[in-house]
Every structure is written in structure tokens, then in C-alpha cells.
GROMACS .gro file of C-alpha atoms in nm:
model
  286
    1UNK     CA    1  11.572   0.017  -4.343
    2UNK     CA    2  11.550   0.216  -4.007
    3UNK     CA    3  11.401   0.102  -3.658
    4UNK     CA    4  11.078   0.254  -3.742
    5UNK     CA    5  11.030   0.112  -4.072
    6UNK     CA    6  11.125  -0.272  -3.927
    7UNK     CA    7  10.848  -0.229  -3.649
    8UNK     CA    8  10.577  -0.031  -3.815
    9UNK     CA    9  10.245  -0.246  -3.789
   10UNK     CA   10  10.092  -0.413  -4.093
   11UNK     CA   11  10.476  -0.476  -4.205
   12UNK     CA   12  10.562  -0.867  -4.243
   13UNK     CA   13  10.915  -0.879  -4.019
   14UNK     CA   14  11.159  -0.925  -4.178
   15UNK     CA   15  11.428  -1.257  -4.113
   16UNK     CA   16  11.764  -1.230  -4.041
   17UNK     CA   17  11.992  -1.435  -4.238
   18UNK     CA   18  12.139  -1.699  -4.106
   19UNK     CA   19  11.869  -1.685  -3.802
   20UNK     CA   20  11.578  -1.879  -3.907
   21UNK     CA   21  11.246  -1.821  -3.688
   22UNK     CA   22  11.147  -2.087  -3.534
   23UNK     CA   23  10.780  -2.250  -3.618
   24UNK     CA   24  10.525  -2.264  -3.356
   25UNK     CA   25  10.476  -2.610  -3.404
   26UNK     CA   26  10.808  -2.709  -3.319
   27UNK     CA   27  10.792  -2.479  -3.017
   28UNK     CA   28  10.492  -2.658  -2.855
   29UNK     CA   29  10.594  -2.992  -2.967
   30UNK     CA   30  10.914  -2.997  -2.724
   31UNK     CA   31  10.931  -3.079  -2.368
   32UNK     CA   32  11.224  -2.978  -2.163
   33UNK     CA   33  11.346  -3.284  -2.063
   34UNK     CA   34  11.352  -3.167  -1.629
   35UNK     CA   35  11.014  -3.138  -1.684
   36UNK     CA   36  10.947  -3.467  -1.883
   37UNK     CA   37  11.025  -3.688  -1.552
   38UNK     CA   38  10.793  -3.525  -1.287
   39UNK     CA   39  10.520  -3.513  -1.575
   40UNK     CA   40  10.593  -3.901  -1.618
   41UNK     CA   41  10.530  -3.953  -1.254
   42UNK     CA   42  10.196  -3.711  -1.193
   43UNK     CA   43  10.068  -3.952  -1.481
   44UNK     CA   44  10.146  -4.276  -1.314
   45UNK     CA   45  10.021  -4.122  -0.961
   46UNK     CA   46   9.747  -4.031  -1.066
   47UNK     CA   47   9.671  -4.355  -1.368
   48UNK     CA   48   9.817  -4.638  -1.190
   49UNK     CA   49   9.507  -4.644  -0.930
   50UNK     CA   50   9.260  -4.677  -1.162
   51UNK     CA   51   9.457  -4.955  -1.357
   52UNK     CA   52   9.505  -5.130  -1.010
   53UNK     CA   53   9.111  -5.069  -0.939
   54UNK     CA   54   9.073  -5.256  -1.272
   55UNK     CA   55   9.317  -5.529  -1.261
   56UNK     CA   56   9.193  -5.638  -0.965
   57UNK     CA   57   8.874  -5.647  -1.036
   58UNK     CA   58   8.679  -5.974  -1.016
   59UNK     CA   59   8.547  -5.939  -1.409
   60UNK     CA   60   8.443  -6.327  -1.441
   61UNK     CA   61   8.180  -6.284  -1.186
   62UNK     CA   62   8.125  -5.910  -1.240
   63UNK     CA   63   7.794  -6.013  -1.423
   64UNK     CA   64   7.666  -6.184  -1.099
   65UNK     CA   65   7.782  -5.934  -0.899
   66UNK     CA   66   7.605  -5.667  -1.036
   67UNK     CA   67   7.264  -5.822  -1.006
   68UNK     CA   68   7.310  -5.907  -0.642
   69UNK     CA   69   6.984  -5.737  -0.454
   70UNK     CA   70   7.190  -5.525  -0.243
   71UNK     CA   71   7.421  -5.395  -0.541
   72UNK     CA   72   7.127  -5.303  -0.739
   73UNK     CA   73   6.957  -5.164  -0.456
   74UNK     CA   74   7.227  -4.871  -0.431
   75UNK     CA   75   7.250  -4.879  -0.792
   76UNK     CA   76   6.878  -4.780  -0.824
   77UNK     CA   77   6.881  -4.535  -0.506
   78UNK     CA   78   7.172  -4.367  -0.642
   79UNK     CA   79   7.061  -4.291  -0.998
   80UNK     CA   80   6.715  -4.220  -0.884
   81UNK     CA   81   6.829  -3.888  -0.621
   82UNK     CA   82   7.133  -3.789  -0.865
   83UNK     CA   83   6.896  -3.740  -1.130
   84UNK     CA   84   6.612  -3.565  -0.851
   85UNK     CA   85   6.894  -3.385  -0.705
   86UNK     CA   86   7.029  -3.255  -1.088
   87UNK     CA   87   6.694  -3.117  -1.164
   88UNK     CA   88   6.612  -2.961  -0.852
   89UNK     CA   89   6.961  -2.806  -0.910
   90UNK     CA   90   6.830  -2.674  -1.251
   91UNK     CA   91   6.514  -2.558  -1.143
   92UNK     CA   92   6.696  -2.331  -0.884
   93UNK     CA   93   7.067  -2.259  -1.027
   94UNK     CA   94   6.982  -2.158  -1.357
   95UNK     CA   95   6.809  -1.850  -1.231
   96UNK     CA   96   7.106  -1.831  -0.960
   97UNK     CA   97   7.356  -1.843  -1.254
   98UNK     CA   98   7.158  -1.596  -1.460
   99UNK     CA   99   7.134  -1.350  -1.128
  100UNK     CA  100   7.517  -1.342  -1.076
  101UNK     CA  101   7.625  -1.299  -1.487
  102UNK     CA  102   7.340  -1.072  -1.560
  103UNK     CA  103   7.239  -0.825  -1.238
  104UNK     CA  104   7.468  -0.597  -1.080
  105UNK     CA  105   7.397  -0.573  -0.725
  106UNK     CA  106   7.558  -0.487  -0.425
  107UNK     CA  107   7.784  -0.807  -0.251
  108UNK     CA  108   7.749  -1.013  -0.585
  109UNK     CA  109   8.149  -1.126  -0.516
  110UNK     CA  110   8.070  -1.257  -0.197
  111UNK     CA  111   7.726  -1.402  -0.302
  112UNK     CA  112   7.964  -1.590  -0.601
  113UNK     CA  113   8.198  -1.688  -0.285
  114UNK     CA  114   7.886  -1.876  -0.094
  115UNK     CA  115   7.745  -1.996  -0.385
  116UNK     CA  116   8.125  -2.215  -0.421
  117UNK     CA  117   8.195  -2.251  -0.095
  118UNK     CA  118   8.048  -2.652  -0.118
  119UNK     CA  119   8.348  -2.710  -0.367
  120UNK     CA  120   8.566  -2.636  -0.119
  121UNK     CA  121   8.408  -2.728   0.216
  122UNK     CA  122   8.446  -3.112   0.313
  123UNK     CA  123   8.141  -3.298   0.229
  124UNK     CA  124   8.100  -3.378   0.636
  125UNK     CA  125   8.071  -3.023   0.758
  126UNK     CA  126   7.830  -2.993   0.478
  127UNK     CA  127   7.667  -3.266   0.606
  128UNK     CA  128   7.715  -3.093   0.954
  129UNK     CA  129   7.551  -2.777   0.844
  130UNK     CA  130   7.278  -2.955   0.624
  131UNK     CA  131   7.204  -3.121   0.983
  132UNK     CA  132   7.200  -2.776   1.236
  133UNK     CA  133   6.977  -2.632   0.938
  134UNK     CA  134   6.754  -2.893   0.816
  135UNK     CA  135   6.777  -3.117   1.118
  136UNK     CA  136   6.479  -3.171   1.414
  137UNK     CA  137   6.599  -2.942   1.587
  138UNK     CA  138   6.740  -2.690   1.319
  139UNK     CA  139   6.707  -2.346   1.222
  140UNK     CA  140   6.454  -2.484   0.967
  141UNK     CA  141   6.384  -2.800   0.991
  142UNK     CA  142   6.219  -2.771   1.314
  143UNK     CA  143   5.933  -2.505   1.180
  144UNK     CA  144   5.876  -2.829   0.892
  145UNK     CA  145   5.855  -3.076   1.113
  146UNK     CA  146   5.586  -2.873   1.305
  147UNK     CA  147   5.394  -2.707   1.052
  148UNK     CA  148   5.411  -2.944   0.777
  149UNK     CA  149   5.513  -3.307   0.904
  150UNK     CA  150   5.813  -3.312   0.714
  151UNK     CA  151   6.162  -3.457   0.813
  152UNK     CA  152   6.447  -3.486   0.623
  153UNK     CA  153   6.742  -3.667   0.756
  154UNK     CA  154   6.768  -4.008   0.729
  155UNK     CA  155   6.542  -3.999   0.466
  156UNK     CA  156   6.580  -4.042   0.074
  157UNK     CA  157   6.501  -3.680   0.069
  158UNK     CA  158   6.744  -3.637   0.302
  159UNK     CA  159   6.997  -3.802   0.001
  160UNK     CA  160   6.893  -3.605  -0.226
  161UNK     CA  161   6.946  -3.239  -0.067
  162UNK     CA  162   7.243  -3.332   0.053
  163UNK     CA  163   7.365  -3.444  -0.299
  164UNK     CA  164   7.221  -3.132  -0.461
  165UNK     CA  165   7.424  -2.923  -0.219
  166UNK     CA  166   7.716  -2.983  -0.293
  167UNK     CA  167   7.686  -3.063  -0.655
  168UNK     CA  168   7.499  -2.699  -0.746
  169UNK     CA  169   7.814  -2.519  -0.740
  170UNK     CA  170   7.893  -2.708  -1.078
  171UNK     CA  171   7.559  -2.601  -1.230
  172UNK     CA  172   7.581  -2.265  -1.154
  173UNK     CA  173   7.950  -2.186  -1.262
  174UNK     CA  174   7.922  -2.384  -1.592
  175UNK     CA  175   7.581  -2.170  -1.658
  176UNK     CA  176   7.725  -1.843  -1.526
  177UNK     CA  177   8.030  -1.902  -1.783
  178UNK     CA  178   7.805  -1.944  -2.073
  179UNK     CA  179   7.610  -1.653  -1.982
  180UNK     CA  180   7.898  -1.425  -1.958
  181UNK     CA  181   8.017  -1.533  -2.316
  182UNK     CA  182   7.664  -1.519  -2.468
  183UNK     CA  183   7.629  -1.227  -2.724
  184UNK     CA  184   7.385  -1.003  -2.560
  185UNK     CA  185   7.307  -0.852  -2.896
  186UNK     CA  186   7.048  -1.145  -2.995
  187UNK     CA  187   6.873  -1.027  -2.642
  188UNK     CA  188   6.855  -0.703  -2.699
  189UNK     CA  189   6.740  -0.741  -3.026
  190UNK     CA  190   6.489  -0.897  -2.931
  191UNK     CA  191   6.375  -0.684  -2.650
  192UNK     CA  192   6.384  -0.450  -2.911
  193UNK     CA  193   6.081  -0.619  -3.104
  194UNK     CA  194   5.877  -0.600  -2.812
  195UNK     CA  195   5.962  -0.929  -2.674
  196UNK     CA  196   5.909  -0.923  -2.279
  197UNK     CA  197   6.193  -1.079  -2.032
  198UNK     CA  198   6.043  -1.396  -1.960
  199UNK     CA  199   6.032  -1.451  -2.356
  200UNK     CA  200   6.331  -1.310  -2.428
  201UNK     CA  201   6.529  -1.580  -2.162
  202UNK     CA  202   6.300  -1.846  -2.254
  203UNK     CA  203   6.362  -1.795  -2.641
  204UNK     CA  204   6.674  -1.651  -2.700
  205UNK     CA  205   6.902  -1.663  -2.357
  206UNK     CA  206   6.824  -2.049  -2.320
  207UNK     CA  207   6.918  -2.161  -2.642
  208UNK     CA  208   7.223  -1.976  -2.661
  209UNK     CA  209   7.360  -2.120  -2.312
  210UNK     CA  210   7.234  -2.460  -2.393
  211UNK     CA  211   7.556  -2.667  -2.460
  212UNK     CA  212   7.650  -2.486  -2.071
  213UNK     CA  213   7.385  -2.557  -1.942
  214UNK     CA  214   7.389  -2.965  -2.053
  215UNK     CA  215   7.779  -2.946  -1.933
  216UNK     CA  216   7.675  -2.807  -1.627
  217UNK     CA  217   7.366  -3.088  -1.558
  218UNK     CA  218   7.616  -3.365  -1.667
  219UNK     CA  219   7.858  -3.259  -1.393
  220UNK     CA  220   7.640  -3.195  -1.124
  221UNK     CA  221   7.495  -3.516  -1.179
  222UNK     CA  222   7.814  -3.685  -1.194
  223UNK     CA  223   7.912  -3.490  -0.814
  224UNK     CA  224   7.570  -3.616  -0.680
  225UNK     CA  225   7.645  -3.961  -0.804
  226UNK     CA  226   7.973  -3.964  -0.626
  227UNK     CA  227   7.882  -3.800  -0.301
  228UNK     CA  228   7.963  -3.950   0.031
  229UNK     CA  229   8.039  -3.735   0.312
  230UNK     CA  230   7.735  -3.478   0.347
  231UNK     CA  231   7.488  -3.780   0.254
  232UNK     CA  232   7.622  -4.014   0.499
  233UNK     CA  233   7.643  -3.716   0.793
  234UNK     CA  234   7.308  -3.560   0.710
  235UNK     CA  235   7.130  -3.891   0.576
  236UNK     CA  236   7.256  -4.210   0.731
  237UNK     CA  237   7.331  -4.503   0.575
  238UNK     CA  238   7.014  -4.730   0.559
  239UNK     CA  239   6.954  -4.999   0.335
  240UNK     CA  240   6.719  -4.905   0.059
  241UNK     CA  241   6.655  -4.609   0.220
  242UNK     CA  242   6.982  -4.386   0.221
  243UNK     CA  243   7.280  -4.685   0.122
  244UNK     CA  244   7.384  -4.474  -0.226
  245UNK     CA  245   7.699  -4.638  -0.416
  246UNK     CA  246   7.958  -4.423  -0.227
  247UNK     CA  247   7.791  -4.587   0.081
  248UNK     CA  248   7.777  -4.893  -0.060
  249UNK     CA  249   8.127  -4.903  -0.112
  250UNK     CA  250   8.240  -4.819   0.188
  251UNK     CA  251   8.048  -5.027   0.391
  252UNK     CA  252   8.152  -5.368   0.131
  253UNK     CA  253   8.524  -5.286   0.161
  254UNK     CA  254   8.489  -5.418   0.548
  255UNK     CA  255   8.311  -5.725   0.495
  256UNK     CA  256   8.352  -5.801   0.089
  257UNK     CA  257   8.594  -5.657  -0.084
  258UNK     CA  258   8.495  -5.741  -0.435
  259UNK     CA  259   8.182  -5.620  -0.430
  260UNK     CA  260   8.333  -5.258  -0.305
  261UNK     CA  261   8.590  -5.306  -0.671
  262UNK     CA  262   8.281  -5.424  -0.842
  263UNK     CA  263   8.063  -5.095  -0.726
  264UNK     CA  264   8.452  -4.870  -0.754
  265UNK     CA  265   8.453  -5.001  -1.095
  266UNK     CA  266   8.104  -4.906  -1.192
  267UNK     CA  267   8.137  -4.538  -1.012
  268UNK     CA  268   8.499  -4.544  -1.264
  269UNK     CA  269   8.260  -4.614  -1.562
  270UNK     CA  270   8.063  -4.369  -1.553
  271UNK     CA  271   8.302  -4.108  -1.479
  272UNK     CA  272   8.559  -4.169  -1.764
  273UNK     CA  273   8.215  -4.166  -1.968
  274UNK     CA  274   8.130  -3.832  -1.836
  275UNK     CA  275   8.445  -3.655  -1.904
  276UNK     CA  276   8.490  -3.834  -2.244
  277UNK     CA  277   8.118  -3.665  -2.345
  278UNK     CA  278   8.273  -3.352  -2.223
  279UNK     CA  279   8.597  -3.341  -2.354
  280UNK     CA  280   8.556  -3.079  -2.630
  281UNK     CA  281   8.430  -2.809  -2.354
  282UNK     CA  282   8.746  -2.868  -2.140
  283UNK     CA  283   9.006  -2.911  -2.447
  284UNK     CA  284   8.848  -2.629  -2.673
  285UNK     CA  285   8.774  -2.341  -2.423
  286UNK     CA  286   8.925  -2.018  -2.522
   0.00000   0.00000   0.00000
């Protein structure tokens, strides 16, 4: 058999004897052994944390702890303006997702660069921006106070912008992924029928890019759940008022430090829960 023959596509190669191809499966099961001990010791730098979180944490009085006022104070606050901030981060991401997988326009790289910027930037000069923007005295915060009586820092609302500032970035790159993998056929089809945009996105476009779109929500609410530094900067941290979980936290690992574990452990909850809902879309992306 020539050279040409062996390689021609459609032709099964053929095995040499004596040489016996290995099987994928073996390939993928093996682990060099130089690489085996710095894997070992990423997954006890980043595990044994979390198991020290939960061995010390007080669990015959975690029951009591949780319904102190104070606990279930920030528990409440924090729920309420993750779950304000995650659909206000819906209402305008989706169509900010949608803009940037869908419309070509001139600068749409460096629009995609601002729109992630807040996964990069520390949460404080978020905070710090939030404030010369939003603030008294800011670019636009001033012209509300004025015109419409409204002030947002150190207010709940305050919490909640904050929160949805940095957690949008999630929304929108989870929803611009889906929409980039969508098969634009179904649209046009239906364009084709006589459907008009609005229907078209509402009927076809949305149901395709649901399971990004609920990916997308769970994280961002997860990020606003979490969030410390632009809330406490821009927001304060008042009792009932701005005093989130993160806040919370912080200020109980000064004076008790079991009810900072207690609200840790709680804030650990519901983030192994998140990631476990959404461990197909990590494990199983192309």
C-alpha cells in the first residue's frame, strides 16, 4: 500500500503490528504524576477553607443563631435587593446582551470591554464611581436630587444599584453566549411569515436563550448576594437600612465571631447550591 493510499480520507488507518493504538479512554484517564502533587495542593488551598469555615462552626446553636433579629434583619435586606437588583439587571441586560450578539455597530469591542469592566474593577472603586456619579454632588445624582427628590446613597436603593452593578456583567455575558449559539434560522423563519421584531424576540429568540438566560439570573443574583465593597462605599452600612450579609459579616467578626461563621456559613450554602443547579452548563459546554 503506498503513502497515498494509507492517508486518503474515508480510509480506516490501518495498525501497525506490534504497535497497538492507544484508547482515548486510557489517555484521559492518566495523570502525569509532576502534575498530580500541585493539583493535590490547589485542591486543599482552595477546599480546606471551607471545611475549616464548617468545622468551626457553632452548629448546636446555629438554629438560635439564625433567628437572632439582627441576623434575620440582613438576611431579609439581602435577599430582598439581590432579587430587585437581578431583575432590574434583566429588564436592562437582556436587551444589552441582545445589542452586542445581534447588531454590528461601530466600537461594539470596546462597548463589550465596559460592559465587563465591573468583573474586573474592585468592588470599592465601583463603589467610588457609583458615588462621583450617583452621589449629591455627582454627575447625576445631583440633577435627581433637585428635580425629583431622590437620593441614593445610604439608602436601600442605594444597595441595590450598587449590587446590580457589578453583578450585570454576569447577565449579559451568559445571555450574549446563548445568543451567539442560537440558530438564527427559527428567526428568520419566522420573520419570514410576517412576524414583526418585537414578536419574533418575544416568541422565538426568548425561548431559545432561556436556559442562558436562567444561568445568567442565577449568577447575577448569586454576585449581588455576595457583594461587599461597592455597597458598603456607595451605601453605608446601616442597620436595617443598608447592613446586607457581606456587611453583616464583617462587622460580627469584630465583636462576635460566631455569628460572622454562622452568616459565612449561610453565604457558603447558598453558593455550593448555586453552582450545583448549574453544573451541567459549566461541565457540558462545547
Amino acid at each position: 500500500m503506498t503513502t497515498t493510499e494509507r492517508i486518503r480520507p474515508g480510509k480506516p488507518r490501518r495498525s501497525f503490528p506490534g504497535r497497538p493504538s492507544p484508547s482515548p479512554g486510557r489517555l484521559s484517564g492518566r495523570l502525569p504524576w509532576m502534575l498530580l502533587l500541585p493539583a493535590l495542593l490547589g485542591l486543599a488551598f482552595l477546599v480546606l477553607p471551607l471545611a475549616g469555615l464548617l468545622i468551626r462552626a457553632p452548629w448546636p446553636t446555629l438554629p438560635q443563631r439564625l433567628a437572632e433579629p439582627h441576623v434575620l434583619e440582613a438576611l431579609r435586606l439581602s435577599l430582598v435587593c439581590a432579587t430587585v437588583a437581578t431583575a432590574a439587571c434583566l429588564l436592562l441586560g437582556v436587551p444589552l446582551a441582545w445589542l452586542l450578539a445581534r447588531v454590528e455597530f461601530p466600537g461594539r469591542r470596546l462597548v463589550r470591554a465596559l460592559v465587563t469592566v465591573p468583573l474586573v474593577l474592585p468592588p470599592v472603586v465601583g463603589g467610588v464611581a457609583l458615588l462621583l456619579v450617583l452621589g449629591r454632588r455627582g454627575l447625576i445624582g445631583q440633577w435627581l436630587e433637585t428635580t425629583f427628590g431622590v437620593t441614593l446613597p445610604f439608602t436601600t436603593a442605594g444597595v441595590i444599584v450598587a449590587e446590580a452593578f457589578v453583578a450585570m456583567p454576569f447577565l449579559v455575558i451568559s445571555v450574549e453566549g446563548a445568543l451567539r449559539g442560537a440558530d438564527r434560522r427559527f428567526e428568520e423563519a419566522a420573520a419570514t411569515l410576517g412576524a414583526s421584531r418585537w414578536t419574533v424576540f418575544r416568541r422565538v429568540t426568548l425561548p431559545m436563550i432561556a436556559p442562558g438566560v436562567v444561568a445568567g439570573a442565577v449568577l447575577c443574583w448569586a454576585r449581588a448576594l455576595g457583594e461587599f465593597g461597592a455597597t458598603i462605599t456607595f451605601a453605608g452600612n446601616f442597620p436595617g437600612t443598608t447592613r446586607t450579609m457581606p456587611l453583616a459579616v464583617y462587622l460580627a467578626l469584630e465583636t462576635e465571631p460566631e455569628a460572622a461563621i454562622v452568616l459565612s456559613v449561610v453565604l457558603l450554602a447558598v453558593s455550593v447550591v448555586i453552582l450545583a443547579s448549574l453544573r451541567d452548563r459549566w461541565v457540558s459546554a462545547p
